[in-house]
Coordinates of C-alpha atoms and ligand atoms in Angstrom, one line a residue:
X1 CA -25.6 35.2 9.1
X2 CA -24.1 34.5 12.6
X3 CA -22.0 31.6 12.8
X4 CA -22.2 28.8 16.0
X5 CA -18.2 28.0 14.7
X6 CA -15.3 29.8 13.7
X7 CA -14.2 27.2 11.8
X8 CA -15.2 23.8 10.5
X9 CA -13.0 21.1 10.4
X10 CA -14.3 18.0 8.0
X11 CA -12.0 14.4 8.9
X12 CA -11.2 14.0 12.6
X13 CA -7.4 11.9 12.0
X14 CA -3.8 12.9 12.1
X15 CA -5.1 16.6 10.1
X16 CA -8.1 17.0 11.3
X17 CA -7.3 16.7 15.0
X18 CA -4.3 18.5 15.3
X19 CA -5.8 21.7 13.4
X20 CA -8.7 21.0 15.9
X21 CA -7.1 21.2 19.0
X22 CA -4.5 24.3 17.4
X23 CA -7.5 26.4 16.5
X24 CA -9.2 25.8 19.8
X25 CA -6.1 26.9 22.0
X26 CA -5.9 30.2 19.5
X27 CA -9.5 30.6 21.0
X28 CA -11.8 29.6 18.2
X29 CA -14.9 27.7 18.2
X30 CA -14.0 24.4 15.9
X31 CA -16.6 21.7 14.5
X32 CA -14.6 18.9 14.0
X33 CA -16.5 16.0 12.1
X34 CA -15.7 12.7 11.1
X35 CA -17.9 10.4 9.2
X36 CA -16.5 7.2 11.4
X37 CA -18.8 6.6 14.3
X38 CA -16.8 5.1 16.3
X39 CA -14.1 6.9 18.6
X40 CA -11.3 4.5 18.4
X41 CA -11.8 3.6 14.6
X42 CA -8.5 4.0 12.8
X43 CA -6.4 4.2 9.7
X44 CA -5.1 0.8 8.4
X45 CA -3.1 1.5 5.1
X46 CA -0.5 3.3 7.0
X47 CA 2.8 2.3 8.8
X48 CA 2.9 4.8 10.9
X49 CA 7.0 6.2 11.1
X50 CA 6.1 10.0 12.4
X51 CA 9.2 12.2 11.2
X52 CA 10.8 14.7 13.5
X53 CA 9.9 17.2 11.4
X54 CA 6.3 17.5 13.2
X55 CA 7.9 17.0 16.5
X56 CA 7.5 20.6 17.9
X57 CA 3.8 20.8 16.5
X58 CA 3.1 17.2 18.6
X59 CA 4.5 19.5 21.4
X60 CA 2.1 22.0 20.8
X61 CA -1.0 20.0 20.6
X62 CA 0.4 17.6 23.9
X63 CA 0.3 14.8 21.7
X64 CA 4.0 14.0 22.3
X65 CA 3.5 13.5 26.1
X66 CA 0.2 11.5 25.4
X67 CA 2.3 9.3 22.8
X68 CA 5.5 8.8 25.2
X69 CA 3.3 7.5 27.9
X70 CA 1.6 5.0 25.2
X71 CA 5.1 3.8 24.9
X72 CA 5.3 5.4 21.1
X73 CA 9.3 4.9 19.8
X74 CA 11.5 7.6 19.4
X75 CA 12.3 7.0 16.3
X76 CA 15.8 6.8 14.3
X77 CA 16.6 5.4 11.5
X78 CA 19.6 3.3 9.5
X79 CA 19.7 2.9 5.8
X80 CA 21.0 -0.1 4.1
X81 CA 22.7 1.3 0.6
X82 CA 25.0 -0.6 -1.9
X83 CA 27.9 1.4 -0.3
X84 CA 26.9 0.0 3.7
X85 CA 24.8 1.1 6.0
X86 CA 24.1 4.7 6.6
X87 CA 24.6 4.9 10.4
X88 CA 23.4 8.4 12.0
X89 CA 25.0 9.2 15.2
X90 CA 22.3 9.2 17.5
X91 CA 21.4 10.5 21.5
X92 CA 18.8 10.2 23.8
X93 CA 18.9 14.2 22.5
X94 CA 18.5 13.5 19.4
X95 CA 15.4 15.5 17.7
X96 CA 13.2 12.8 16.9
X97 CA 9.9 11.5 16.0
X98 CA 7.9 9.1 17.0
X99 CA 6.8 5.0 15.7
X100 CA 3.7 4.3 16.6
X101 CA 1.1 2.4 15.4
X102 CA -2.7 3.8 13.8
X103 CA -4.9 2.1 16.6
X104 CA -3.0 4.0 19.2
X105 CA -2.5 7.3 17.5
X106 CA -6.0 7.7 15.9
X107 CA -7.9 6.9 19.1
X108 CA -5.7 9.2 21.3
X109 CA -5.4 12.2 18.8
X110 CA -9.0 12.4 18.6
X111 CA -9.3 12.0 22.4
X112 CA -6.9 14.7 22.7
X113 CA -8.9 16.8 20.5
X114 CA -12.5 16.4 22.0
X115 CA -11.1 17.2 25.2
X116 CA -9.8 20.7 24.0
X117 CA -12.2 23.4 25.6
X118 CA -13.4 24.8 21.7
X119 CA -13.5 21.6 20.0
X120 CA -17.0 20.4 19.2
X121 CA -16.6 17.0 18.0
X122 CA -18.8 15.1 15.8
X123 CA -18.7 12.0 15.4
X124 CA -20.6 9.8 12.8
X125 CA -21.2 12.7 10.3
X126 CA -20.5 12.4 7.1
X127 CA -20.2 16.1 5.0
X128 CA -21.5 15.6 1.2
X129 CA -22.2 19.0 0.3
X130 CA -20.6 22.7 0.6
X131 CA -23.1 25.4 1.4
X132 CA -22.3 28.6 -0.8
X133 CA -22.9 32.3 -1.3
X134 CA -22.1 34.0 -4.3
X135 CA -18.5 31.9 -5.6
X136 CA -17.6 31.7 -1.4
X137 CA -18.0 28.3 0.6
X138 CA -19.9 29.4 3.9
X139 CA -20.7 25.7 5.1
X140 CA -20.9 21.9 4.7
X141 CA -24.3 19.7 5.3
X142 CA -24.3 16.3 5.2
X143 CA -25.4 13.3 7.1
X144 CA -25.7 12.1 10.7
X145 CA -27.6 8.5 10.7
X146 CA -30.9 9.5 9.1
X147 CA -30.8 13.3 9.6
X148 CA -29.2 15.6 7.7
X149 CA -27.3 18.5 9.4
X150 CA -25.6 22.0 7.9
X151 CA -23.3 24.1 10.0
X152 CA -21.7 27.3 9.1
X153 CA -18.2 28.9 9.3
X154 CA -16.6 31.3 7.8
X155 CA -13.7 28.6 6.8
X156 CA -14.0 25.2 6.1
X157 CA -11.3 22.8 6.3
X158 CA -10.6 20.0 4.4
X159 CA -8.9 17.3 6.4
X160 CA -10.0 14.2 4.6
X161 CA -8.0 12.8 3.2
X162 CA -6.9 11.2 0.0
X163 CA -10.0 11.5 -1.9
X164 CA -11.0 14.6 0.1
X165 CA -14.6 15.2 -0.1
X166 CA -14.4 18.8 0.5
X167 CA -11.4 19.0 -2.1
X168 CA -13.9 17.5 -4.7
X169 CA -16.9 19.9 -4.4
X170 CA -14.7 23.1 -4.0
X171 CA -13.5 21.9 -7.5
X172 CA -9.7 22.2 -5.7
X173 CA -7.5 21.9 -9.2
X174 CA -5.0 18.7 -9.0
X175 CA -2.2 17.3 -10.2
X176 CA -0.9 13.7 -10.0
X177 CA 1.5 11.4 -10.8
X178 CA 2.6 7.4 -11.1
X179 CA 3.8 5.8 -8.1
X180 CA 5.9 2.8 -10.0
X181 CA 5.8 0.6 -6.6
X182 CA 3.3 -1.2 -4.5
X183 CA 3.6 -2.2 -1.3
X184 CA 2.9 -4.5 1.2
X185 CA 3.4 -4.7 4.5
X186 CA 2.9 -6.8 8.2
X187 CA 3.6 -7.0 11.8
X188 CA 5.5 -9.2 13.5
X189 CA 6.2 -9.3 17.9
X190 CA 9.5 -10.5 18.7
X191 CA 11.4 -9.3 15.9
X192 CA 14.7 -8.9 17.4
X193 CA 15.9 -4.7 17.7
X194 CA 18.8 -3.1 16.9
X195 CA 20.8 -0.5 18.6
X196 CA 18.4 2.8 19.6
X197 CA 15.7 1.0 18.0
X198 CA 16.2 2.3 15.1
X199 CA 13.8 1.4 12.1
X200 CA 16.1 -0.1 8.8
X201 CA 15.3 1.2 6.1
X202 CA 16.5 -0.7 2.8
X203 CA 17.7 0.9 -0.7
X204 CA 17.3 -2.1 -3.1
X205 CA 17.5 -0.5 -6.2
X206 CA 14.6 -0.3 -7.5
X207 CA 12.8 -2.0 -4.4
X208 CA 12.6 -0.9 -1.0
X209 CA 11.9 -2.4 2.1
X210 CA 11.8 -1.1 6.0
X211 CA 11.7 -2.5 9.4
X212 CA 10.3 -0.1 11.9
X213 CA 10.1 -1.0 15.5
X214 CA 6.7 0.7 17.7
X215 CA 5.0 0.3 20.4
X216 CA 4.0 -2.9 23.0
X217 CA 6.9 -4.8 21.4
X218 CA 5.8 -4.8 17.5
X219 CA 7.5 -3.9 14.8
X220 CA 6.2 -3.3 10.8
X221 CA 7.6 -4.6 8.0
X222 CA 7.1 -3.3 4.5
X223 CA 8.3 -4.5 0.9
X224 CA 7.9 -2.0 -1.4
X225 CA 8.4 -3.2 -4.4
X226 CA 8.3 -1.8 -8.2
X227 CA 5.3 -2.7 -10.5
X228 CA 7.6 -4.6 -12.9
X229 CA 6.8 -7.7 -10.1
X230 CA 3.3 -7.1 -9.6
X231 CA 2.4 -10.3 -11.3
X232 CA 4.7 -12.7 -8.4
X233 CA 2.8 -10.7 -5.9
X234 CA -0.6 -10.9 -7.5
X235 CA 0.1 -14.9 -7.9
X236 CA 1.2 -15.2 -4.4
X237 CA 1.1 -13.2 -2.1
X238 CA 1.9 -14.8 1.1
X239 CA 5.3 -16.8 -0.6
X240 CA 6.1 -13.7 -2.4
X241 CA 6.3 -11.5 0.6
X242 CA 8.1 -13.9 2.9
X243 CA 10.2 -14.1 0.4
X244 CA 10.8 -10.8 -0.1
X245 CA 11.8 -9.7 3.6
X246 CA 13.8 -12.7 4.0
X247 CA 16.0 -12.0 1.6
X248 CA 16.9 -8.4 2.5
X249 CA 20.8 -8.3 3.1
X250 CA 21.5 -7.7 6.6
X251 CA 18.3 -8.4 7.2
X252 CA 16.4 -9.1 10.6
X253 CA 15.7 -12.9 11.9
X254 CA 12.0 -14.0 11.5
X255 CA 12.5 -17.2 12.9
X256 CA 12.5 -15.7 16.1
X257 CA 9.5 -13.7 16.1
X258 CA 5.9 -14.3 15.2
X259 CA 3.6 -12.4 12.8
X260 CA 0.3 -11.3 14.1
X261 CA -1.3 -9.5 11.1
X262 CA -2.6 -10.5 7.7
X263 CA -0.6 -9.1 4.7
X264 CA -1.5 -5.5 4.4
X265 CA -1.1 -3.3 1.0
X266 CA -2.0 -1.4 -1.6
X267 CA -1.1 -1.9 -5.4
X268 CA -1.1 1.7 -6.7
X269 CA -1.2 4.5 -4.8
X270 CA -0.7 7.6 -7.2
X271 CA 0.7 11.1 -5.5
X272 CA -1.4 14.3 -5.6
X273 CA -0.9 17.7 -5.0
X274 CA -4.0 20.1 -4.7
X275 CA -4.1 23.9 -4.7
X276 CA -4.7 24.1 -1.0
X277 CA -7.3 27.0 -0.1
X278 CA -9.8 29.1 -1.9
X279 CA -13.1 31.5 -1.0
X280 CA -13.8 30.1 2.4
X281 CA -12.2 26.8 2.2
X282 CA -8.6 25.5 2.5
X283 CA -7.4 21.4 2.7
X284 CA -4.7 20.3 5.2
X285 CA -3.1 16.8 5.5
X286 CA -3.3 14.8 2.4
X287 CA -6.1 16.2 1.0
X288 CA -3.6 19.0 0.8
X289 CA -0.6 16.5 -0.7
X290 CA -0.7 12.8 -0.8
X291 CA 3.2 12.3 -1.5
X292 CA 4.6 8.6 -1.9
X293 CA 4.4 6.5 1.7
X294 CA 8.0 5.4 1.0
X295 CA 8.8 8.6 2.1
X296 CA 7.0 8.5 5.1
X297 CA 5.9 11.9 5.3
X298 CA 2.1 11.9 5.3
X299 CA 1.8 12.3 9.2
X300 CA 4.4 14.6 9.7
X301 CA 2.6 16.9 6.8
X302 CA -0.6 16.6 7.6
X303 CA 0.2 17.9 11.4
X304 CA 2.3 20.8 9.9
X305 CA 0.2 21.8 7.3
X306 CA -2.7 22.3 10.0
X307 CA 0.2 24.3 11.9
X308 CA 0.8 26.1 9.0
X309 CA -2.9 27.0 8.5
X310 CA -3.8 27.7 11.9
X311 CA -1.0 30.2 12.4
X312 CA -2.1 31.9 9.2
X313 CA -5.6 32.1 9.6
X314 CA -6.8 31.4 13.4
X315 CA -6.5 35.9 13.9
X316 CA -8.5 36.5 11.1
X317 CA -11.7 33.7 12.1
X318 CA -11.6 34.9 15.9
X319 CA -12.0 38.4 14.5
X320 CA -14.8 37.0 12.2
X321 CA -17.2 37.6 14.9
X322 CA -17.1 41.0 14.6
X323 CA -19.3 43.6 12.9
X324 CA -18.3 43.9 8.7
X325 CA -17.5 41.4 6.2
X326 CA -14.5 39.3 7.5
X327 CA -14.1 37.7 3.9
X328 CA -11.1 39.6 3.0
X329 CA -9.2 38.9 5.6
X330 CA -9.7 35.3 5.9
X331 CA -9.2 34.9 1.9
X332 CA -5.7 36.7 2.4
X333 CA -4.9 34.4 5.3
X334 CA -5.8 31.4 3.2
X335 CA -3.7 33.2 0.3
X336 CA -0.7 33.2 2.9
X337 CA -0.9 29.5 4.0
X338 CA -1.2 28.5 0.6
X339 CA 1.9 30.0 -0.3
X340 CA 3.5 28.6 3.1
X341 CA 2.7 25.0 1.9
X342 CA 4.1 25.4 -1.5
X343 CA 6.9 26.5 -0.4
X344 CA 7.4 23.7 2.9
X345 CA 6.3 20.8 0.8
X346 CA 7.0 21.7 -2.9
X347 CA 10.8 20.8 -3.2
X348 CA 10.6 17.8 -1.2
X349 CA 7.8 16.3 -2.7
X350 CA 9.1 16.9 -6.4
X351 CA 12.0 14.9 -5.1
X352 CA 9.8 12.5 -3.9
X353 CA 7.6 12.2 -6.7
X354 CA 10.8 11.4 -9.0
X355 CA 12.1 8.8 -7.1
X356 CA 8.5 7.0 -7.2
X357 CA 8.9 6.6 -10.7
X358 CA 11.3 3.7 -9.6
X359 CA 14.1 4.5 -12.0
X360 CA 17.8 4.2 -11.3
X361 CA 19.5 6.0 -8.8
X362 CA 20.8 9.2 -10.4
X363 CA 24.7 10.9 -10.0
X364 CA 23.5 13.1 -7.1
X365 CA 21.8 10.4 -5.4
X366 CA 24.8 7.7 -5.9
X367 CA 27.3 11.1 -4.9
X368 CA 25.4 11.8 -1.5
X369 CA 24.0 8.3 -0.7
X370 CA 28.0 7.0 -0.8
X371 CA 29.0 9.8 1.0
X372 CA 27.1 9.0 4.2
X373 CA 27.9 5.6 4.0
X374 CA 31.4 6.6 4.1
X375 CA 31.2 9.2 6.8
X376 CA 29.1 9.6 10.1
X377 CA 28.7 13.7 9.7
X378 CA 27.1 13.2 6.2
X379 CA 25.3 10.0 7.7
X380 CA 23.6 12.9 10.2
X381 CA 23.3 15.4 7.2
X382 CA 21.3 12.4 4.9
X383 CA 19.1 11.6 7.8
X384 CA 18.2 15.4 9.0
X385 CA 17.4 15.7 5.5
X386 CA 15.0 12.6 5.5
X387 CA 13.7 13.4 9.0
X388 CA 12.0 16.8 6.4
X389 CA 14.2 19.4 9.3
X390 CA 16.2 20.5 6.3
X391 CA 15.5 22.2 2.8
X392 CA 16.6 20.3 -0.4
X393 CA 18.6 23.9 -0.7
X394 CA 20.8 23.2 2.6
X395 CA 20.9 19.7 1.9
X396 CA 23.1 20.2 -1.5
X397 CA 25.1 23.6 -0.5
X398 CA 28.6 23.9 -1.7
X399 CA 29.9 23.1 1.5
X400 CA 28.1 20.0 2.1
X401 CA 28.5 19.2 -1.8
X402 CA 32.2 20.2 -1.1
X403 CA 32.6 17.5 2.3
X404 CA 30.9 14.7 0.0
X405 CA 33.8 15.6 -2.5
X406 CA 36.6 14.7 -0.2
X407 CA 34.3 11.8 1.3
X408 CA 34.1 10.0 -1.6
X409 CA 37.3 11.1 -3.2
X410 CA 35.6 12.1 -6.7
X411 CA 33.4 15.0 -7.2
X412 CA 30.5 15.5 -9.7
X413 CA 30.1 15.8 -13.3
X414 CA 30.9 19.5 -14.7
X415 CA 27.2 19.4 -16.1
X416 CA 25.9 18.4 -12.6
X417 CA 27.5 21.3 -10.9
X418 CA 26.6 23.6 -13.1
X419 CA 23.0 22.8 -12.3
X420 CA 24.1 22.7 -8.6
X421 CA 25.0 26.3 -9.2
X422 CA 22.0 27.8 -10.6
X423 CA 24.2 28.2 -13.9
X424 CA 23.4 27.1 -17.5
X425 CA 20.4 26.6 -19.5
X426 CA 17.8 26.3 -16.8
X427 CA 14.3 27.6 -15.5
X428 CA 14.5 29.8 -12.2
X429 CA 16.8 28.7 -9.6
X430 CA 13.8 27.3 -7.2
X431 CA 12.4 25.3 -10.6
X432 CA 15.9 24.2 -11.3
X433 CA 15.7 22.5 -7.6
X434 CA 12.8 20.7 -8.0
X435 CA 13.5 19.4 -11.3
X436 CA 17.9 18.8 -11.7
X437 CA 18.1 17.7 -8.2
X438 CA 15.3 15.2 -8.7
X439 CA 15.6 11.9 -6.5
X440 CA 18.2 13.2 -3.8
X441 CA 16.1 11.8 -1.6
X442 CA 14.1 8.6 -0.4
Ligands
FAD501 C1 0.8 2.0 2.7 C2 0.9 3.3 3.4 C3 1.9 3.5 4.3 C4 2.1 4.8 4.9 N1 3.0 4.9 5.9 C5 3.3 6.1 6.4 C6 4.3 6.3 7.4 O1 5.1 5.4 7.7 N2 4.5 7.5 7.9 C7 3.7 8.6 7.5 O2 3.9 9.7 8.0 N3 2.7 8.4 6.7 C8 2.5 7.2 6.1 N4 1.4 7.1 5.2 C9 0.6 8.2 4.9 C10 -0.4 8.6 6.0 O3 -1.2 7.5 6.4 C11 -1.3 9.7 5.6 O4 -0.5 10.7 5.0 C12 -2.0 10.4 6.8 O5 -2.9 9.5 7.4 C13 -2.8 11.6 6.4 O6 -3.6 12.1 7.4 P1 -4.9 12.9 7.2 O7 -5.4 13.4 8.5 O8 -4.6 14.0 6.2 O9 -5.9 12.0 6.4 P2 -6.5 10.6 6.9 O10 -5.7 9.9 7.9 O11 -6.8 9.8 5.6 O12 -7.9 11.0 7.6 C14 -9.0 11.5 6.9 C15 -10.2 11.4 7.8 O13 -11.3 12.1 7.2 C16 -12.5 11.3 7.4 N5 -13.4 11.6 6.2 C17 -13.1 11.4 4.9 N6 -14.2 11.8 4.2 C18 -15.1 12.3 5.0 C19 -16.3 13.0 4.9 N7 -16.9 13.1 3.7 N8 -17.0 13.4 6.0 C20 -16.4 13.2 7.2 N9 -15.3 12.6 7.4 C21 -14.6 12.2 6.4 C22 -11.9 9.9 7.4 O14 -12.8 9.0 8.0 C23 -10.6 10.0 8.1 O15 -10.8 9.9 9.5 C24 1.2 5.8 4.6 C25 0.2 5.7 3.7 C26 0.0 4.4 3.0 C27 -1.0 4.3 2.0

């Protein structure tokens, strides 16, 4: 069967668009639908801190220069810890991301996208259904007002999200776990700044709590808070949350600014990771991985996941066109961005998924977390790490582990660094990382 697209792209957000616009510059013929209607709908549960990480794909795509004319934040970030602040030196040339909030990010991405010669996008369609031949996905139909539609491609993407759709009917196996905080969260003009801007980001042990400045003057603030208080919050919310940010040490001065937004949250929020590609179909963004939002990777991931899959696969569905059975060489492409996310995401987001469990900080984190407090070059070190521009490897080599040593003026326990070192009873050394090294991270 011929096909009118290359490649369709189901969920038209911070995914959707960016793999979108990527495929189309590669030359390919995209469908890109979204179910929303309307073009400058957006994503509320979300607060928006885009790491540096997806910096040079935002470059790629042109949404960086769209966002810095919006007046997007280049964002930083200072961490409040039981040892002081974690401070990162900082410069205007400083790799960065950027703050900025869903109503101007969603509207513009997808602007950005329908305007990229390739792109067909759809708006108001809603895909319910994957079209199949043999055990391969060739299509999606679904709905448009009262008609029904189906489209073919020799890939479909799922960027939708969460409770991905496409994830769902290509029976995409999944794996998830607790998150043992809720959060809430509000915005607020006239919150005084601090220096660069920088968002404050607040280690309560177990709680958590940041204040992240964006665009047009307004700045979000979050509690997030384990699920032993649920009930205070459930009673009252309103007194519970102003109670909550006003106590945070340090904290900023609400008296001088005013809030302009309900109380916005979410009381469970579970992680999950899905195999991300099979026979003609391959997910992107969290439909890919929903990791914790404490960490504030979601953005960044879903643009470089739809990096990641573009690079892998954008040769073999432009060569789809011609004569012969391109199957084989789209399911090996697939088969490499697969692997690709695995290994990008995996380490991190075991990390992450440990520490949303809420438990006590471990003997790595308390080693590393006092370290950067103490000193400004692990204070850069801690926040390259968080900014996702370094592997959990790097971020605990013997050197680094070595400086923290002399920083803090105690090393770790023999049985930690035996771990550290690959040595001892232990799975594989990459296993050994996800699991011994769990929590080094926010
Ligand atoms: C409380 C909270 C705070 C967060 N804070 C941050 C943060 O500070 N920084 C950060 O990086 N991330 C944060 N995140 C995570 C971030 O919001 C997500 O990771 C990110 O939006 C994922 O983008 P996406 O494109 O994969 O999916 P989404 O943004 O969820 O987009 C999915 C799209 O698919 C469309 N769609 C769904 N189903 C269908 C269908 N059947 N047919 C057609 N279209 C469909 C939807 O309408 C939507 O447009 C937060 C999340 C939460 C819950």
């Amino acid at each position: 069967m011929s096909n009118a697209y290359d490649v369709i792209v189901n969920g038209a957000s911070a995914a959707g668009c960016t793999a979108a616009i990527l495929y189309a510059q590669r030359g390919a013929r995209v469908a890109l639908l979204e179910r929303r209607a309307d073009p400058s709908a957006h994503k509320v549960l979300c607060t928006h801190y885009i790491q540096a990480s997806a910096h040079p794909v935002m470059v790629e795509t042109g949404l960086a220069a769209e966002l810095e004319r919006a007046g997007a934040i280049a964002n930083t970030a200072h961490y409040w810890t039981r040892w002081g602040w974690i401070q990162p030196p900082h410069d205007e040339t400083s790799t960065h991301g950027y703050s900025v909030r869903r109503q101007t990010l969603d509207p513009l991405l997808r602007r950005l996208a329908a305007t990229t010669k390739g792109v067909d996008l759809k708006l108001g369609h809603t895909v319910n259904g994957l079209l199949r031949e043999a055990d391969r996905v060739v299509g999606v139909e679904g709905t448009a007002g009262r008609e029904r539609f189906a489209l073919h491609a020799p890939l479909v993407v799922g960027a939708d999200g969460k409770d991905s759709t496409v994830a769902q009917l290509a029976g995409a196996a999944a794996e998830t776990t607790d998150n043992n905080r809720f959060s809430y969260f509000a915005y607020f003009r006239g919150l005084p700044r601090h220096q660069d801007n920088a968002a404050r980001v607040y280690y309560l042990e177990p709680d958590n709590a940041y204040v992240m400045p964006n665009e047009d003057g307004v700045t979000v603030v979050a509690a997030v808070v384990s699920k032993d208080r649920l009930e205070e919050f459930k009673d009252d919310l309103e007194g519970a949350y102003t109670k909550f940010v006003r106590s945070l040490p340090d904290g900023p001065d609400f008296d001088r600014a005013e809030r302009i937004s309900k109380i916005i949250g979410t009381l469970n929020y579970p992680l999950t990771s899905r195999v991300p590609a099979g026979p003609g179909w391959a997910l992107i963004g969290d439909a890919a991985l929903t990791s914790d939002p404490l960490s504030a990777v979601g953005c960044a991931w879903a643009m470089q996941s739809a990096h990641w899959l573009v690079t892998e696969t954008s040769d073999a569905l432009t060569a789809a066109d011609q004569p012969g059975d391109s199957s084989a060489a789209v399911d090996e492409a697939t088969g490499r961005y697969r692997a690709r996310h695995a290994q990008e995401t995996g380490p991190h987001h075991h990390l992450i998924a440990d520490f949303a469990t809420a438990r006590p900080f471990n003997e790595i984190e308390e080693f590393s977390f006092s370290a950067a407090a103490r000193d400004p070059e692990m204070a850069a070190h801690f926040h390259t790490f968080g900014s996702r521009l370094m592997t959990v490897e790097e971020f605990l080599a013997p050197d680094v582990v070595a400086h923290m040593e002399k920083v803090n003026g105690h090393g770790l326990s023999e049985e930690t660094l035996r771990l550290l070192a690959g040595e001892g009873e232990q799975p594989p050394r990459h296993t050994a990382t996800q699991d011994e090294f769990a929590g080094a991270t926010r």
